[in-house]
Amino acid sequence: MDLTRRQAVLAGIGLMAAGCSATPASRSARPTPWSVNSYREFQRPTPTGQAQVVTPAPALPTSPAIATPNLQVIARSSWTRTAANGGKVNPMNGVSRITVHHEGWKTVYFTDERTTAQRIETIRAVHTRDNGWGDIGYHYIVDRDGRIWEGRSIASQGAHVRNNNENNLGILLLGNFDKQTPSAPQMASLHNALAAFQKQYKVRATRIHTHQELASTACPGTNLQNQMAGVRQRLA
């Protein structure tokens, strides 16, 4: 039976906000992108037939930064007021490796904080509601303008590489890097973040991975994957 337009949109949200695909085949099944304005609110039918409205929290007037050595990070409170479900997360117990991802759904060209905050909150909402996770899967998110946003607490294991989340810090770059290239500010911020985390957690460059190096997936997209060898060489 054909999907209605509304059902197709909802399916697209689930695929996009779940982050990078677990297998290359599922990436090609993503639907046609929809309006950025639609991220502000979406509805999902409940078993009773009533619609549950999930509305991302509005961006706060200011973007406070959290203290991270040699790095400015926009605090989680700038994009959500919802805390993690402590019963569904495991302790990180230290960081010994880092994995880089792309969002892998639609191309991203917006750079304003409000739209970015809405996008991150939508990802968190679907990760927790549809995937049943305790929080957004990634510890940090890098937007198109190079800002770095706090995601899941670094004290908790992420949900970004199946069976490989222990001691693994997850960084997401917004965008689909099979269809576009990372922006210069994104790549500069990624390098700065990796250098800061390397120093803070004593992680060798050989322990900085991309998703496809640990699992069967196209993530983080060809155009980011091709740049990672140079990034690691500069960090070595």
PDB file of C-alpha atoms in Angstrom:
ATOM      1  CA  MET A   1       0.000   0.000   0.000  1.00  0.00           C
ATOM      2  CA  ASP A   2       1.372   3.419  -0.915  1.00  0.00           C
ATOM      3  CA  LEU A   3       2.399   5.731   1.901  1.00  0.00           C
ATOM      4  CA  THR A   4       0.471   8.949   2.374  1.00  0.00           C
ATOM      5  CA  ARG A   5       2.481  12.170   2.130  1.00  0.00           C
ATOM      6  CA  ARG A   6       2.266  12.544   5.899  1.00  0.00           C
ATOM      7  CA  GLN A   7       3.536   9.018   6.508  1.00  0.00           C
ATOM      8  CA  ALA A   8       6.392   9.546   4.079  1.00  0.00           C
ATOM      9  CA  VAL A   9       7.431  12.710   5.892  1.00  0.00           C
ATOM     10  CA  LEU A  10       7.400  10.896   9.218  1.00  0.00           C
ATOM     11  CA  ALA A  11       9.472   8.080   7.795  1.00  0.00           C
ATOM     12  CA  GLY A  12      11.951  10.633   6.515  1.00  0.00           C
ATOM     13  CA  ILE A  13      12.307  12.178   9.967  1.00  0.00           C
ATOM     14  CA  GLY A  14      13.113   8.785  11.430  1.00  0.00           C
ATOM     15  CA  LEU A  15      15.800   8.098   8.851  1.00  0.00           C
ATOM     16  CA  MET A  16      17.343  11.537   9.045  1.00  0.00           C
ATOM     17  CA  ALA A  17      17.346  11.987  12.788  1.00  0.00           C
ATOM     18  CA  ALA A  18      18.623   8.518  13.503  1.00  0.00           C
ATOM     19  CA  GLY A  19      21.925   9.806  12.156  1.00  0.00           C
ATOM     20  CA  CYS A  20      24.219   7.896   9.837  1.00  0.00           C
ATOM     21  CA  SER A  21      22.911   4.726   8.297  1.00  0.00           C
ATOM     22  CA  ALA A  22      23.958   1.327   9.624  1.00  0.00           C
ATOM     23  CA  THR A  23      24.275  -0.011   6.085  1.00  0.00           C
ATOM     24  CA  PRO A  24      24.923   1.681   2.726  1.00  0.00           C
ATOM     25  CA  ALA A  25      21.670   0.307   1.309  1.00  0.00           C
ATOM     26  CA  SER A  26      19.462   2.147   3.785  1.00  0.00           C
ATOM     27  CA  ARG A  27      21.046   5.467   2.815  1.00  0.00           C
ATOM     28  CA  SER A  28      19.607   5.257  -0.689  1.00  0.00           C
ATOM     29  CA  ALA A  29      16.107   4.730   0.699  1.00  0.00           C
ATOM     30  CA  ARG A  30      15.893   8.213   2.224  1.00  0.00           C
ATOM     31  CA  PRO A  31      12.966  10.263   0.896  1.00  0.00           C
ATOM     32  CA  THR A  32      13.012  13.618  -0.850  1.00  0.00           C
ATOM     33  CA  PRO A  33      14.118  16.369   1.571  1.00  0.00           C
ATOM     34  CA  TRP A  34      11.413  18.546   3.049  1.00  0.00           C
ATOM     35  CA  SER A  35      11.242  22.154   4.188  1.00  0.00           C
ATOM     36  CA  VAL A  36      13.546  23.343   6.961  1.00  0.00           C
ATOM     37  CA  ASN A  37      10.518  25.011   8.513  1.00  0.00           C
ATOM     38  CA  SER A  38       9.023  21.575   9.080  1.00  0.00           C
ATOM     39  CA  TYR A  39      11.687  20.804  11.679  1.00  0.00           C
ATOM     40  CA  ARG A  40       9.920  23.152  14.069  1.00  0.00           C
ATOM     41  CA  GLU A  41       7.091  20.755  14.705  1.00  0.00           C
ATOM     42  CA  PHE A  42       5.978  17.344  13.526  1.00  0.00           C
ATOM     43  CA  GLN A  43       3.248  14.935  14.466  1.00  0.00           C
ATOM     44  CA  ARG A  44       3.279  11.189  14.886  1.00  0.00           C
ATOM     45  CA  PRO A  45       0.132   9.019  15.271  1.00  0.00           C
ATOM     46  CA  THR A  46      -0.186   7.252  18.607  1.00  0.00           C
ATOM     47  CA  PRO A  47      -1.781   3.781  18.973  1.00  0.00           C
ATOM     48  CA  THR A  48      -5.062   5.484  19.883  1.00  0.00           C
ATOM     49  CA  GLY A  49      -5.061   7.457  16.637  1.00  0.00           C
ATOM     50  CA  GLN A  50      -4.405  10.760  18.373  1.00  0.00           C
ATOM     51  CA  ALA A  51      -1.514  12.929  17.215  1.00  0.00           C
ATOM     52  CA  GLN A  52       1.412  13.534  19.511  1.00  0.00           C
ATOM     53  CA  VAL A  53       3.057  16.886  18.829  1.00  0.00           C
ATOM     54  CA  VAL A  54       6.811  17.074  19.335  1.00  0.00           C
ATOM     55  CA  THR A  55       7.997  20.664  19.347  1.00  0.00           C
ATOM     56  CA  PRO A  56      11.724  21.432  19.604  1.00  0.00           C
ATOM     57  CA  ALA A  57      12.536  23.886  22.375  1.00  0.00           C
ATOM     58  CA  PRO A  58      13.147  27.404  21.037  1.00  0.00           C
ATOM     59  CA  ALA A  59      16.716  28.615  21.029  1.00  0.00           C
ATOM     60  CA  LEU A  60      17.586  30.689  24.065  1.00  0.00           C
ATOM     61  CA  PRO A  61      18.436  34.376  23.593  1.00  0.00           C
ATOM     62  CA  THR A  62      22.115  33.689  24.283  1.00  0.00           C
ATOM     63  CA  SER A  63      24.394  30.734  23.616  1.00  0.00           C
ATOM     64  CA  PRO A  64      26.401  30.027  26.778  1.00  0.00           C
ATOM     65  CA  ALA A  65      29.656  28.141  26.349  1.00  0.00           C
ATOM     66  CA  ILE A  66      30.749  25.230  28.496  1.00  0.00           C
ATOM     67  CA  ALA A  67      34.293  24.905  29.756  1.00  0.00           C
ATOM     68  CA  THR A  68      36.334  22.590  27.551  1.00  0.00           C
ATOM     69  CA  PRO A  69      40.121  23.007  27.430  1.00  0.00           C
ATOM     70  CA  ASN A  70      41.156  25.025  24.350  1.00  0.00           C
ATOM     71  CA  LEU A  71      37.640  24.791  22.896  1.00  0.00           C
ATOM     72  CA  GLN A  72      34.436  26.839  22.946  1.00  0.00           C
ATOM     73  CA  VAL A  73      31.322  24.658  23.045  1.00  0.00           C
ATOM     74  CA  ILE A  74      27.709  25.841  22.983  1.00  0.00           C
ATOM     75  CA  ALA A  75      25.953  24.421  26.010  1.00  0.00           C
ATOM     76  CA  ARG A  76      23.235  21.809  25.701  1.00  0.00           C
ATOM     77  CA  SER A  77      20.791  24.208  27.375  1.00  0.00           C
ATOM     78  CA  SER A  78      20.886  26.327  24.196  1.00  0.00           C
ATOM     79  CA  TRP A  79      18.999  23.719  22.166  1.00  0.00           C
ATOM     80  CA  THR A  80      17.021  21.565  24.628  1.00  0.00           C
ATOM     81  CA  ARG A  81      15.529  21.628  28.096  1.00  0.00           C
ATOM     82  CA  THR A  82      15.083  17.854  28.174  1.00  0.00           C
ATOM     83  CA  ALA A  83      17.513  15.864  30.287  1.00  0.00           C
ATOM     84  CA  ALA A  84      18.870  12.457  29.341  1.00  0.00           C
ATOM     85  CA  ASN A  85      17.088   9.352  30.626  1.00  0.00           C
ATOM     86  CA  GLY A  86      19.671   8.126  33.121  1.00  0.00           C
ATOM     87  CA  GLY A  87      18.201   4.643  33.166  1.00  0.00           C
ATOM     88  CA  LYS A  88      19.018   4.143  29.464  1.00  0.00           C
ATOM     89  CA  VAL A  89      22.635   5.315  29.347  1.00  0.00           C
ATOM     90  CA  ASN A  90      25.842   3.648  30.458  1.00  0.00           C
ATOM     91  CA  PRO A  91      28.847   5.379  31.992  1.00  0.00           C
ATOM     92  CA  MET A  92      31.661   6.225  29.598  1.00  0.00           C
ATOM     93  CA  ASN A  93      34.436   5.336  32.079  1.00  0.00           C
ATOM     94  CA  GLY A  94      36.979   7.391  30.196  1.00  0.00           C
ATOM     95  CA  VAL A  95      37.691   8.237  26.548  1.00  0.00           C
ATOM     96  CA  SER A  96      40.240   6.245  24.551  1.00  0.00           C
ATOM     97  CA  ARG A  97      38.973   6.741  20.984  1.00  0.00           C
ATOM     98  CA  ILE A  98      36.964   9.177  18.859  1.00  0.00           C
ATOM     99  CA  THR A  99      34.602   8.544  15.926  1.00  0.00           C
ATOM    100  CA  VAL A 100      33.548  11.119  13.306  1.00  0.00           C
ATOM    101  CA  HIS A 101      30.136  11.017  11.588  1.00  0.00           C
ATOM    102  CA  HIS A 102      28.012  12.980   9.154  1.00  0.00           C
ATOM    103  CA  GLU A 103      24.272  13.437   9.474  1.00  0.00           C
ATOM    104  CA  GLY A 104      23.802  11.680   6.147  1.00  0.00           C
ATOM    105  CA  TRP A 105      20.276  12.794   5.278  1.00  0.00           C
ATOM    106  CA  LYS A 106      19.827  16.056   3.408  1.00  0.00           C
ATOM    107  CA  THR A 107      22.292  18.753   2.461  1.00  0.00           C
ATOM    108  CA  VAL A 108      22.742  21.498   5.045  1.00  0.00           C
ATOM    109  CA  TYR A 109      23.441  25.106   4.145  1.00  0.00           C
ATOM    110  CA  PHE A 110      21.756  26.987   6.984  1.00  0.00           C
ATOM    111  CA  THR A 111      24.136  28.576   9.482  1.00  0.00           C
ATOM    112  CA  ASP A 112      21.930  30.460  11.953  1.00  0.00           C
ATOM    113  CA  GLU A 113      21.816  29.264  15.551  1.00  0.00           C
ATOM    114  CA  ARG A 114      18.029  29.004  15.782  1.00  0.00           C
ATOM    115  CA  THR A 115      17.606  26.617  12.859  1.00  0.00           C
ATOM    116  CA  THR A 116      20.639  24.625  13.966  1.00  0.00           C
ATOM    117  CA  ALA A 117      19.247  24.304  17.488  1.00  0.00           C
ATOM    118  CA  GLN A 118      15.925  23.089  16.096  1.00  0.00           C
ATOM    119  CA  ARG A 119      17.697  20.531  13.928  1.00  0.00           C
ATOM    120  CA  ILE A 120      19.697  19.112  16.845  1.00  0.00           C
ATOM    121  CA  GLU A 121      16.598  18.941  19.047  1.00  0.00           C
ATOM    122  CA  THR A 122      14.733  17.072  16.305  1.00  0.00           C
ATOM    123  CA  ILE A 123      17.551  14.524  16.113  1.00  0.00           C
ATOM    124  CA  ARG A 124      17.427  14.090  19.903  1.00  0.00           C
ATOM    125  CA  ALA A 125      13.649  13.713  19.896  1.00  0.00           C
ATOM    126  CA  VAL A 126      13.715  10.900  17.347  1.00  0.00           C
ATOM    127  CA  HIS A 127      16.711   9.173  18.915  1.00  0.00           C
ATOM    128  CA  THR A 128      14.849   8.959  22.206  1.00  0.00           C
ATOM    129  CA  ARG A 129      11.308   8.417  20.944  1.00  0.00           C
ATOM    130  CA  ASP A 130      11.774   6.149  17.925  1.00  0.00           C
ATOM    131  CA  ASN A 131      15.064   4.450  18.749  1.00  0.00           C
ATOM    132  CA  GLY A 132      14.365   4.201  22.463  1.00  0.00           C
ATOM    133  CA  TRP A 133      17.762   5.646  23.384  1.00  0.00           C
ATOM    134  CA  GLY A 134      18.398   7.599  26.564  1.00  0.00           C
ATOM    135  CA  ASP A 135      19.540  10.742  24.728  1.00  0.00           C
ATOM    136  CA  ILE A 136      20.903  12.072  21.441  1.00  0.00           C
ATOM    137  CA  GLY A 137      23.502   9.617  20.177  1.00  0.00           C
ATOM    138  CA  TYR A 138      26.468  12.000  19.747  1.00  0.00           C
ATOM    139  CA  HIS A 139      28.572  13.871  22.280  1.00  0.00           C
ATOM    140  CA  TYR A 140      29.300  16.880  20.066  1.00  0.00           C
ATOM    141  CA  ILE A 141      27.784  18.372  16.907  1.00  0.00           C
ATOM    142  CA  VAL A 142      29.620  20.695  14.485  1.00  0.00           C
ATOM    143  CA  ASP A 143      27.370  22.969  12.430  1.00  0.00           C
ATOM    144  CA  ARG A 144      27.945  24.508   8.998  1.00  0.00           C
ATOM    145  CA  ASP A 145      29.318  27.717  10.517  1.00  0.00           C
ATOM    146  CA  GLY A 146      31.864  25.795  12.597  1.00  0.00           C
ATOM    147  CA  ARG A 147      30.131  26.160  15.957  1.00  0.00           C
ATOM    148  CA  ILE A 148      30.504  23.171  18.271  1.00  0.00           C
ATOM    149  CA  TRP A 149      27.434  22.115  20.246  1.00  0.00           C
ATOM    150  CA  GLU A 150      27.294  19.934  23.340  1.00  0.00           C
ATOM    151  CA  GLY A 151      25.196  16.801  22.795  1.00  0.00           C
ATOM    152  CA  ARG A 152      25.097  13.791  25.105  1.00  0.00           C
ATOM    153  CA  SER A 153      27.128  14.176  28.275  1.00  0.00           C
ATOM    154  CA  ILE A 154      30.704  13.013  27.846  1.00  0.00           C
ATOM    155  CA  ALA A 155      30.225  11.118  31.120  1.00  0.00           C
ATOM    156  CA  SER A 156      27.911   8.717  29.264  1.00  0.00           C
ATOM    157  CA  GLN A 157      28.556   6.280  26.429  1.00  0.00           C
ATOM    158  CA  GLY A 158      27.116   7.495  23.156  1.00  0.00           C
ATOM    159  CA  ALA A 159      24.872   5.632  20.710  1.00  0.00           C
ATOM    160  CA  HIS A 160      26.722   6.240  17.447  1.00  0.00           C
ATOM    161  CA  VAL A 161      28.612   3.019  16.544  1.00  0.00           C
ATOM    162  CA  ARG A 162      26.810  -0.221  17.294  1.00  0.00           C
ATOM    163  CA  ASN A 163      28.842  -2.464  19.620  1.00  0.00           C
ATOM    164  CA  ASN A 164      31.618   0.142  19.674  1.00  0.00           C
ATOM    165  CA  ASN A 165      30.350   2.884  21.973  1.00  0.00           C
ATOM    166  CA  GLU A 166      32.433   2.085  25.032  1.00  0.00           C
ATOM    167  CA  ASN A 167      35.104   4.766  25.654  1.00  0.00           C
ATOM    168  CA  ASN A 168      34.208   6.201  22.207  1.00  0.00           C
ATOM    169  CA  LEU A 169      33.566   9.938  21.865  1.00  0.00           C
ATOM    170  CA  GLY A 170      31.147  10.659  18.998  1.00  0.00           C
ATOM    171  CA  ILE A 171      31.321  13.813  16.856  1.00  0.00           C
ATOM    172  CA  LEU A 172      28.619  14.597  14.265  1.00  0.00           C
ATOM    173  CA  LEU A 173      29.017  17.097  11.416  1.00  0.00           C
ATOM    174  CA  LEU A 174      25.675  18.374  10.111  1.00  0.00           C
ATOM    175  CA  GLY A 175      25.182  17.678   6.400  1.00  0.00           C
ATOM    176  CA  ASN A 176      25.334  14.891   3.841  1.00  0.00           C
ATOM    177  CA  PHE A 177      28.885  14.574   2.587  1.00  0.00           C
ATOM    178  CA  ASP A 178      28.036  12.253  -0.256  1.00  0.00           C
ATOM    179  CA  LYS A 179      26.114  15.206  -1.731  1.00  0.00           C
ATOM    180  CA  GLN A 180      28.099  18.198  -0.500  1.00  0.00           C
ATOM    181  CA  THR A 181      31.490  18.963   0.976  1.00  0.00           C
ATOM    182  CA  PRO A 182      32.070  20.006   4.582  1.00  0.00           C
ATOM    183  CA  SER A 183      32.473  23.758   4.894  1.00  0.00           C
ATOM    184  CA  ALA A 184      35.882  25.243   5.679  1.00  0.00           C
ATOM    185  CA  PRO A 185      34.651  26.387   9.132  1.00  0.00           C
ATOM    186  CA  GLN A 186      33.373  22.864   9.849  1.00  0.00           C
ATOM    187  CA  MET A 187      36.705  21.282   8.969  1.00  0.00           C
ATOM    188  CA  ALA A 188      38.633  23.859  10.989  1.00  0.00           C
ATOM    189  CA  SER A 189      36.418  23.249  14.010  1.00  0.00           C
ATOM    190  CA  LEU A 190      36.632  19.482  13.588  1.00  0.00           C
ATOM    191  CA  HIS A 191      40.432  19.710  13.600  1.00  0.00           C
ATOM    192  CA  ASN A 192      40.415  21.990  16.650  1.00  0.00           C
ATOM    193  CA  ALA A 193      37.996  19.708  18.493  1.00  0.00           C
ATOM    194  CA  LEU A 194      40.003  16.590  17.725  1.00  0.00           C
ATOM    195  CA  ALA A 195      43.227  18.308  18.808  1.00  0.00           C
ATOM    196  CA  ALA A 196      41.626  19.452  22.072  1.00  0.00           C
ATOM    197  CA  PHE A 197      40.165  16.025  22.837  1.00  0.00           C
ATOM    198  CA  GLN A 198      43.442  14.342  21.899  1.00  0.00           C
ATOM    199  CA  LYS A 199      45.228  16.439  24.469  1.00  0.00           C
ATOM    200  CA  GLN A 200      42.529  16.177  27.113  1.00  0.00           C
ATOM    201  CA  TYR A 201      42.025  12.410  26.882  1.00  0.00           C
ATOM    202  CA  LYS A 202      45.457  11.327  25.581  1.00  0.00           C
ATOM    203  CA  VAL A 203      43.999   9.801  22.402  1.00  0.00           C
ATOM    204  CA  ARG A 204      46.471   8.894  19.658  1.00  0.00           C
ATOM    205  CA  ALA A 205      45.697   9.901  16.064  1.00  0.00           C
ATOM    206  CA  THR A 206      45.479   6.195  15.192  1.00  0.00           C
ATOM    207  CA  ARG A 207      42.514   5.974  17.574  1.00  0.00           C
ATOM    208  CA  ILE A 208      40.531   8.615  15.662  1.00  0.00           C
ATOM    209  CA  HIS A 209      38.101   6.771  13.385  1.00  0.00           C
ATOM    210  CA  THR A 210      35.250   7.415  10.999  1.00  0.00           C
ATOM    211  CA  HIS A 211      32.031   5.426  11.291  1.00  0.00           C
ATOM    212  CA  GLN A 212      32.707   3.362   8.153  1.00  0.00           C
ATOM    213  CA  GLU A 213      36.039   2.253   9.582  1.00  0.00           C
ATOM    214  CA  LEU A 214      34.235   0.539  12.444  1.00  0.00           C
ATOM    215  CA  ALA A 215      30.989  -0.618  10.827  1.00  0.00           C
ATOM    216  CA  SER A 216      29.319  -1.354   7.479  1.00  0.00           C
ATOM    217  CA  THR A 217      28.083   2.105   6.534  1.00  0.00           C
ATOM    218  CA  ALA A 218      28.736   4.939   4.084  1.00  0.00           C
ATOM    219  CA  CYS A 219      29.091   7.413   6.963  1.00  0.00           C
ATOM    220  CA  PRO A 220      30.700   9.985   7.075  1.00  0.00           C
ATOM    221  CA  GLY A 221      30.234  10.322   3.310  1.00  0.00           C
ATOM    222  CA  THR A 222      32.871  10.285   0.588  1.00  0.00           C
ATOM    223  CA  ASN A 223      33.707  13.988   0.774  1.00  0.00           C
ATOM    224  CA  LEU A 224      34.495  13.895   4.485  1.00  0.00           C
ATOM    225  CA  GLN A 225      36.084  10.443   4.471  1.00  0.00           C
ATOM    226  CA  ASN A 226      38.544  11.628   1.802  1.00  0.00           C
ATOM    227  CA  GLN A 227      39.729  14.433   4.081  1.00  0.00           C
ATOM    228  CA  MET A 228      40.192  12.369   7.218  1.00  0.00           C
ATOM    229  CA  ALA A 229      43.612  10.939   6.303  1.00  0.00           C
ATOM    230  CA  GLY A 230      44.989  14.476   6.070  1.00  0.00           C
ATOM    231  CA  VAL A 231      43.272  15.475   9.324  1.00  0.00           C
ATOM    232  CA  ARG A 232      44.842  12.545  11.174  1.00  0.00           C
ATOM    233  CA  GLN A 233      48.235  13.197   9.614  1.00  0.00           C
ATOM    234  CA  ARG A 234      48.217  16.758  10.943  1.00  0.00           C
ATOM    235  CA  LEU A 235      47.157  15.489  14.382  1.00  0.00           C
ATOM    236  CA  ALA A 236      49.786  12.738  14.572  1.00  0.00           C
TER     237      ALA A 236
END
